[in-house]
Tab-separated table of C-alpha atoms and ligand atoms in Angstrom:
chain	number	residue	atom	x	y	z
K	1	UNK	CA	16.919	-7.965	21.666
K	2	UNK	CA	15.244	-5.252	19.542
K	3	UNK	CA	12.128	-6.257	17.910
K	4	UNK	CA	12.224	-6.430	14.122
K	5	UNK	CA	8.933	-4.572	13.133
K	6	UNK	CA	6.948	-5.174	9.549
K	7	UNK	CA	4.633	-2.520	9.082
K	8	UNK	CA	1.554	-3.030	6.606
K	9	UNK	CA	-0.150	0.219	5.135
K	10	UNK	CA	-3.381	0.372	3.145
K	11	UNK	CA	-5.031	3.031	1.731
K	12	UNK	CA	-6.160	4.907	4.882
K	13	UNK	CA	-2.262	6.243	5.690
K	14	UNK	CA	-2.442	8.595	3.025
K	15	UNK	CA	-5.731	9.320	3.781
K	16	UNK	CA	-4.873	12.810	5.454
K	17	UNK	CA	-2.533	13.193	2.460
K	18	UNK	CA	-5.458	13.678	0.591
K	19	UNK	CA	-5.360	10.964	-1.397
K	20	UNK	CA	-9.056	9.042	-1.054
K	21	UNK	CA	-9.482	5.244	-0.166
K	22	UNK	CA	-12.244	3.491	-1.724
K	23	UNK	CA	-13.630	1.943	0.896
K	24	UNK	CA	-14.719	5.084	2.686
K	25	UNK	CA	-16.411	6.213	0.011
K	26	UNK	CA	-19.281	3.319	-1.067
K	27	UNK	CA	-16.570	1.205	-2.282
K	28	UNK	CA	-16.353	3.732	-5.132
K	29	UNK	CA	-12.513	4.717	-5.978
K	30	UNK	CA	-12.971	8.602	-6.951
K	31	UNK	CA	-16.214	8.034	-8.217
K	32	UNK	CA	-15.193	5.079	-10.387
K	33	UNK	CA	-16.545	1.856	-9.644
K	34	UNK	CA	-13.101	-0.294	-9.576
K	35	UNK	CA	-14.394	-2.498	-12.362
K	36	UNK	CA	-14.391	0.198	-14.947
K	37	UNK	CA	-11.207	1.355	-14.306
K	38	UNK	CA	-9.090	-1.280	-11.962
K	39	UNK	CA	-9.186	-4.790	-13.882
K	40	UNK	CA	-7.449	-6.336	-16.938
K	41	UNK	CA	-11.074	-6.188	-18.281
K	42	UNK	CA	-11.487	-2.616	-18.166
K	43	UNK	CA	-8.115	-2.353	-19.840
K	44	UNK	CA	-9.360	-4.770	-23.020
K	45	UNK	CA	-12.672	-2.700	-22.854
K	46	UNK	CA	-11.708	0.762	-22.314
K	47	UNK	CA	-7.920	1.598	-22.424
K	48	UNK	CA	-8.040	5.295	-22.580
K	49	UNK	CA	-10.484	5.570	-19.850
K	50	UNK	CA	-8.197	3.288	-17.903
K	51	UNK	CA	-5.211	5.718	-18.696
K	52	UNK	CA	-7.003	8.752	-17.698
K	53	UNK	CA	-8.444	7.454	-14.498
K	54	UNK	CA	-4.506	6.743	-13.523
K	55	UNK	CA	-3.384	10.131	-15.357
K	56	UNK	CA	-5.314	11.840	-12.710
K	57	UNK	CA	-4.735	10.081	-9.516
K	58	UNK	CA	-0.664	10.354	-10.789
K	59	UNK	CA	-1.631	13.908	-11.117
K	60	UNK	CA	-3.259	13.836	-7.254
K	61	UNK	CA	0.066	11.499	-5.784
K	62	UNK	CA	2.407	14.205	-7.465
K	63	UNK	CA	0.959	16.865	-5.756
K	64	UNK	CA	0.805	15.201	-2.391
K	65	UNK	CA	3.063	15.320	0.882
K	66	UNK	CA	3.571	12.420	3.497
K	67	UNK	CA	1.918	12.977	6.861
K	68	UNK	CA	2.944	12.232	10.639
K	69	UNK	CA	2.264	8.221	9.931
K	70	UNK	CA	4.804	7.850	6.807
K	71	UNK	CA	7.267	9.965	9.300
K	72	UNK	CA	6.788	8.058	12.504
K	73	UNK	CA	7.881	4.786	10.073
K	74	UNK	CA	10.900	6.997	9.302
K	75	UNK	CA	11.771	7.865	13.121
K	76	UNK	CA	11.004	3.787	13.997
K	77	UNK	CA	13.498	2.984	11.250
K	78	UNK	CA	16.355	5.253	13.281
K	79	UNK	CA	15.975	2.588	16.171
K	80	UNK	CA	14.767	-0.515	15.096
K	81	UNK	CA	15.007	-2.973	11.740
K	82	UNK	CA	11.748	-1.999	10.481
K	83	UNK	CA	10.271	-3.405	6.548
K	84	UNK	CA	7.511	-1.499	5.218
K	85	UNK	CA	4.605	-3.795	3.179
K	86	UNK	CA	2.433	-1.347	1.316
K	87	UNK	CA	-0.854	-1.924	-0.415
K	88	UNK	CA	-0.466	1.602	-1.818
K	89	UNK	CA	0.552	2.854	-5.346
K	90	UNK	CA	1.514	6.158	-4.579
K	91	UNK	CA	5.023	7.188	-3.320
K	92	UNK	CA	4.441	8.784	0.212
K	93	UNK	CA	6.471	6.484	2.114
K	94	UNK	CA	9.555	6.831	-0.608
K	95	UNK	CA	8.442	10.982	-0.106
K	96	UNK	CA	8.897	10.553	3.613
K	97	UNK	CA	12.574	8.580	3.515
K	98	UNK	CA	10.882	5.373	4.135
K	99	UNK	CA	13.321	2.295	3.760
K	100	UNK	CA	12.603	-1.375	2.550
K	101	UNK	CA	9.588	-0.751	1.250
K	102	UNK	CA	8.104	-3.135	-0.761
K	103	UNK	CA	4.950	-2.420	-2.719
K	104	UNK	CA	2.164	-5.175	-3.276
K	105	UNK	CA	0.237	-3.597	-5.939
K	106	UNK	CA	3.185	-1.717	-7.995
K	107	UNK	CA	3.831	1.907	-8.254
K	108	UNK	CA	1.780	4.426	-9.999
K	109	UNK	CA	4.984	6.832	-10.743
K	110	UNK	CA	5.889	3.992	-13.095
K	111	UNK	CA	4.863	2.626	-16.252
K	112	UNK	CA	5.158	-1.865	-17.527
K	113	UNK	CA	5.366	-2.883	-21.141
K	114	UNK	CA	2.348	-4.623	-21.791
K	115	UNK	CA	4.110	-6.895	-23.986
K	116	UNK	CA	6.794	-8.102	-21.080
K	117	UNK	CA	6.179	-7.124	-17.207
K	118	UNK	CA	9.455	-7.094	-16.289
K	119	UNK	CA	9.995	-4.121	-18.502
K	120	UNK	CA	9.262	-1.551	-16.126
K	121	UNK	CA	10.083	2.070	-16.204
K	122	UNK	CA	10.049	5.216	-14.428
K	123	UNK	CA	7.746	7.623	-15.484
K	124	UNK	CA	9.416	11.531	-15.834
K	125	UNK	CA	5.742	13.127	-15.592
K	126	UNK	CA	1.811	12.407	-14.806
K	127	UNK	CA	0.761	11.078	-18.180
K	128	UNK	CA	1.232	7.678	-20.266
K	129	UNK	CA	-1.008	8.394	-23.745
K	130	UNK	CA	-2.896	5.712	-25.346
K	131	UNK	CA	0.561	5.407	-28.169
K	132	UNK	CA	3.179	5.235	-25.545
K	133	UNK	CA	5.030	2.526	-26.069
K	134	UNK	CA	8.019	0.413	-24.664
K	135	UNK	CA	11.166	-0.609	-26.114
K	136	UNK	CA	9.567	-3.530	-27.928
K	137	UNK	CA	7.110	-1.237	-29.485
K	138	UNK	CA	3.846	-2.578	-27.300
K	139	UNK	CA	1.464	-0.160	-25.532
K	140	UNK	CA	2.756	1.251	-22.019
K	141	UNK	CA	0.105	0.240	-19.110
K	142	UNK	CA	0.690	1.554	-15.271
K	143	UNK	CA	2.836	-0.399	-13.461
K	144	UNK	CA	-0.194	-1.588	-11.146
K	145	UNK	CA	-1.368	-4.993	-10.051
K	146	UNK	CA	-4.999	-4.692	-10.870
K	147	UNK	CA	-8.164	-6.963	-9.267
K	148	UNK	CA	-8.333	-10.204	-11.108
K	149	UNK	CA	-4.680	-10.100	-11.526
K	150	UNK	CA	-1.159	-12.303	-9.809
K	151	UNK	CA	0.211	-10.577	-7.346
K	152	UNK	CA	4.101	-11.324	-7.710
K	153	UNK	CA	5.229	-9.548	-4.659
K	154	UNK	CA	2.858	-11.604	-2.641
K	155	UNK	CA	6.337	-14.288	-1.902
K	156	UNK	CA	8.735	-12.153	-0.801
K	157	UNK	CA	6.118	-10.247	1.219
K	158	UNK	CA	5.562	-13.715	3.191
K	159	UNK	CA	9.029	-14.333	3.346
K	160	UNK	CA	9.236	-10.364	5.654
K	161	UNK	CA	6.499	-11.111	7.859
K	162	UNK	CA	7.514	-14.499	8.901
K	163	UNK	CA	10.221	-12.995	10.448
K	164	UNK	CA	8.277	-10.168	12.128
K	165	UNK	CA	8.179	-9.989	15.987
K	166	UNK	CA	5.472	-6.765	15.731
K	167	UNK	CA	3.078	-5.952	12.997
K	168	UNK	CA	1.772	-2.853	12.742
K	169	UNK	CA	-1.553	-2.796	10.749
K	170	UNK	CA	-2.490	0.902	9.294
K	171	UNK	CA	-4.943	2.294	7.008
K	172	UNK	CA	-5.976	-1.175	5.373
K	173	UNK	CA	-9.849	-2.637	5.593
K	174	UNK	CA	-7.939	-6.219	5.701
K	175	UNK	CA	-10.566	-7.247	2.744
K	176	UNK	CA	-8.496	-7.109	-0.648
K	177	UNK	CA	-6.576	-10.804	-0.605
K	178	UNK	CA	-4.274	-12.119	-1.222
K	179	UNK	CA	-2.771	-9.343	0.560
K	180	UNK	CA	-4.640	-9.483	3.960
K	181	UNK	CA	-4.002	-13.299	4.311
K	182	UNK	CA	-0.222	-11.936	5.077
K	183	UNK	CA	-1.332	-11.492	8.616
K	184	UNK	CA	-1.449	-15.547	8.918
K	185	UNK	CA	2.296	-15.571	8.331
K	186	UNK	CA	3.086	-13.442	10.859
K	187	UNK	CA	4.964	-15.605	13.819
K	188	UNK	CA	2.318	-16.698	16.571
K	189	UNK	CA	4.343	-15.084	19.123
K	190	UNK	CA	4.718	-11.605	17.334
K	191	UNK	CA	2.446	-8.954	18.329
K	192	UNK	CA	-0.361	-7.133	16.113
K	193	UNK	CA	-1.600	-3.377	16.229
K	194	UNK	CA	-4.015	-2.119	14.350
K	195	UNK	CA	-4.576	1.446	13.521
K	196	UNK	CA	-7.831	2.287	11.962
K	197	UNK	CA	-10.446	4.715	12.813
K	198	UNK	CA	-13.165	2.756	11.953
K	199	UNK	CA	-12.843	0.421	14.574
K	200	UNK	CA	-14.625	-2.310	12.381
K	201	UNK	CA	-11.102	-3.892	10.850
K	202	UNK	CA	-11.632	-7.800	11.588
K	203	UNK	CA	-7.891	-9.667	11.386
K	204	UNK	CA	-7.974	-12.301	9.274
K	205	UNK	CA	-5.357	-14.593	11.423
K	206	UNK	CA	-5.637	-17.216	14.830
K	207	UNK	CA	-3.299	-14.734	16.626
K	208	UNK	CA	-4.506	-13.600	20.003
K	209	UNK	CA	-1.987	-10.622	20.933
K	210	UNK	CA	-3.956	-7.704	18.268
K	211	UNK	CA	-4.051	-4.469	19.892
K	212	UNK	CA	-6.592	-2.007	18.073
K	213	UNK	CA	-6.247	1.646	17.996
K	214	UNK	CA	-9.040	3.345	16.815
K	215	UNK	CA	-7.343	6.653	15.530
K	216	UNK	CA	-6.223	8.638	12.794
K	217	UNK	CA	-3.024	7.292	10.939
K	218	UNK	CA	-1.397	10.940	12.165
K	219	UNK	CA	-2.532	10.339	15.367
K	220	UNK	CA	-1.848	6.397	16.443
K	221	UNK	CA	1.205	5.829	14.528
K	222	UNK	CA	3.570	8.383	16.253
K	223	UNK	CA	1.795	7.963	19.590
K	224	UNK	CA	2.608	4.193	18.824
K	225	UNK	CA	6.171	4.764	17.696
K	226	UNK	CA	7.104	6.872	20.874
K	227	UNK	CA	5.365	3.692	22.932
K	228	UNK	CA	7.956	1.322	21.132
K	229	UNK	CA	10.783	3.113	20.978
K	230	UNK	CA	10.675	4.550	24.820
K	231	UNK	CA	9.754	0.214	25.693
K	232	UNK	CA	12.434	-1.750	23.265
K	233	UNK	CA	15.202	0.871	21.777
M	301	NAD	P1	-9.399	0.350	1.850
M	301	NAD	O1	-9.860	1.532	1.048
M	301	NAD	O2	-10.095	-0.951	1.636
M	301	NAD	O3	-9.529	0.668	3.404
M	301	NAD	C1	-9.043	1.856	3.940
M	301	NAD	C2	-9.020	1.747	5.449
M	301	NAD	O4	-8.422	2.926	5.937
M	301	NAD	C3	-10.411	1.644	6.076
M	301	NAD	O5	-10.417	0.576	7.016
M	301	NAD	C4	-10.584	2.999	6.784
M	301	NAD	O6	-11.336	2.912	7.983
M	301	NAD	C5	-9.138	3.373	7.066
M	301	NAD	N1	-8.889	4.805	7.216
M	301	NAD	C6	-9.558	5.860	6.686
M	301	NAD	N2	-8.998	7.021	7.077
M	301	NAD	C7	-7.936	6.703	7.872
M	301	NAD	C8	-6.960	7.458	8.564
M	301	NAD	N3	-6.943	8.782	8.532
M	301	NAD	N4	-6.023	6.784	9.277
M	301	NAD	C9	-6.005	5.413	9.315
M	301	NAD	N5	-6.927	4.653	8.682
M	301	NAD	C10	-7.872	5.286	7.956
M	301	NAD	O7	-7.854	0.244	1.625
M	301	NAD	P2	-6.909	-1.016	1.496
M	301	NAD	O8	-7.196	-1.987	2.587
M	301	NAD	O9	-5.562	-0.453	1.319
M	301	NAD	O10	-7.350	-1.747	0.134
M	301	NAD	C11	-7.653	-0.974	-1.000
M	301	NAD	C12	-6.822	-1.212	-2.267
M	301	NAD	O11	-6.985	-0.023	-3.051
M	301	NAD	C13	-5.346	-1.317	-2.030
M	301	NAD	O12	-4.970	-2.544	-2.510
M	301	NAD	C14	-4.671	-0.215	-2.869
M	301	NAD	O13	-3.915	-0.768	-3.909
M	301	NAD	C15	-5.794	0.540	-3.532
M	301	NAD	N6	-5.790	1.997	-3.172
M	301	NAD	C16	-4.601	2.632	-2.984
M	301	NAD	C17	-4.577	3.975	-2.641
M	301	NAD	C18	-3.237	4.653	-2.437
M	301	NAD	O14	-2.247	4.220	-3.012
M	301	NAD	N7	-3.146	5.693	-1.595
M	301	NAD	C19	-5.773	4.675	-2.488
M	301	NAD	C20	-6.996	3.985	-2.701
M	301	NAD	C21	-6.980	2.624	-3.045
């Protein structure tokens, strides 16, 4: 039987996009420590800083093209049932043709009513002004989950990786929970590869069968499709 594979991206797939993790970079997020610009306190403090600091990595996503890891998901998705769990806020694995995606911190291409989350909207350009507002008149905020906050997609993402027989880690330091306490859902059986250059990504889970691969995302992930599709498809 094919395996059904769940892949979980972080921050370091669209690394060779361009697009900067924080991580790498003194836990700094483009020179922003993510408590001025990346918590509902920031927001109360400093709206229009908050704004801007989004306004500018929109800018950054806008301009930016998937790499060989968002199209190697593509390629495993022509042989295999394959759900993509992303930590990311930009749109590089909707870019590449990426199916069943489902994003764990929301979508910076889209913009919530601050007065009702489940008014959410998609944004035509970069901006959202300190004045935009939604239908019930209340100030539009990105449509991000940010630290401090619920993550709502947190369920359903449990609910995919239960049923996962491999996981493919990529990109993601494995410290931001809830999301990196996913990997304890993931069936005891089911096998676990992590791709991360680093080589210092410690898997929060009890499982046993985690297969590291210290690369590039451009690198491991294709190499790692043609592995599963030339073994299972
Ligand atoms: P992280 O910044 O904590 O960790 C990034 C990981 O990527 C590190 O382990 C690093 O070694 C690895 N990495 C760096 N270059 C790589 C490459 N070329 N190929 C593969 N791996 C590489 O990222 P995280 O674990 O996703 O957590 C950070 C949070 O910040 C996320 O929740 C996300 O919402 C947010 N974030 C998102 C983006 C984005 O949307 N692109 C960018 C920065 C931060």
């Amino acid at each position: 039987m094919k395996p059904h594979i769940v892949v979980f991206s972080g921050a370091g797939i669209s690394a060779e996009s361009g697009i900067k993790t924080f991580r790498d970079n003194d836990g700094l997020w483009e020179n922003h420590s993510i408590h001025e610009v990346a918590t509902p306190e920031a927001w109360q403090k400093n709206p229009e800083l908050v704004l801007e600091f989004y306004n500018v990595r929109r800018e950054q996503v806008l301009n930016s093209k998937p790499n060989a890891a968002h199209l190697a998901i593509t390629e495993l998705q022509n042989h295999f049932e394959v759900n993509v769990i992303t930590q990311n806020i930009d749109n590089l694995h909707e870019q590449a043709n990426n199916k069943n995606i489902l994003h764990l911190h929301g979508e910076i291409t889209k913009a919530r009513s601050t007065a009702n989350p489940n008014l959410i909207y998609n944004l035509g350009g970069p901006k959202i002004s300190l004045g935009d507002t939604c239908e019930l008149g209340s100030q539009l905020r990105p449509h991000i989950v940010w630290f401090g906050e619920a993550v709502p997609m947190i369920v359903p993402a449990t609910e995919i990786i239960e049923k996962a027989n491999i996981v493919i880690v990529v990109g993601s330091s494995l410290v931001v929970y809830p999301a990196a306490g996913l990997l304890e859902y993931a069936p005891i059986d089911s096998k676990i590869y992590v791709i991360d250059p680093s080589g210092e990504v410690s898997v929060p889970t009890q499982h046993k069968n985690i297969t590291f691969i210290n690369e590039k995302a451009s690198l491991g992930l294709p190499k790692l499709a043609q592995k599963l599709i030339e073994e299972y498809a």
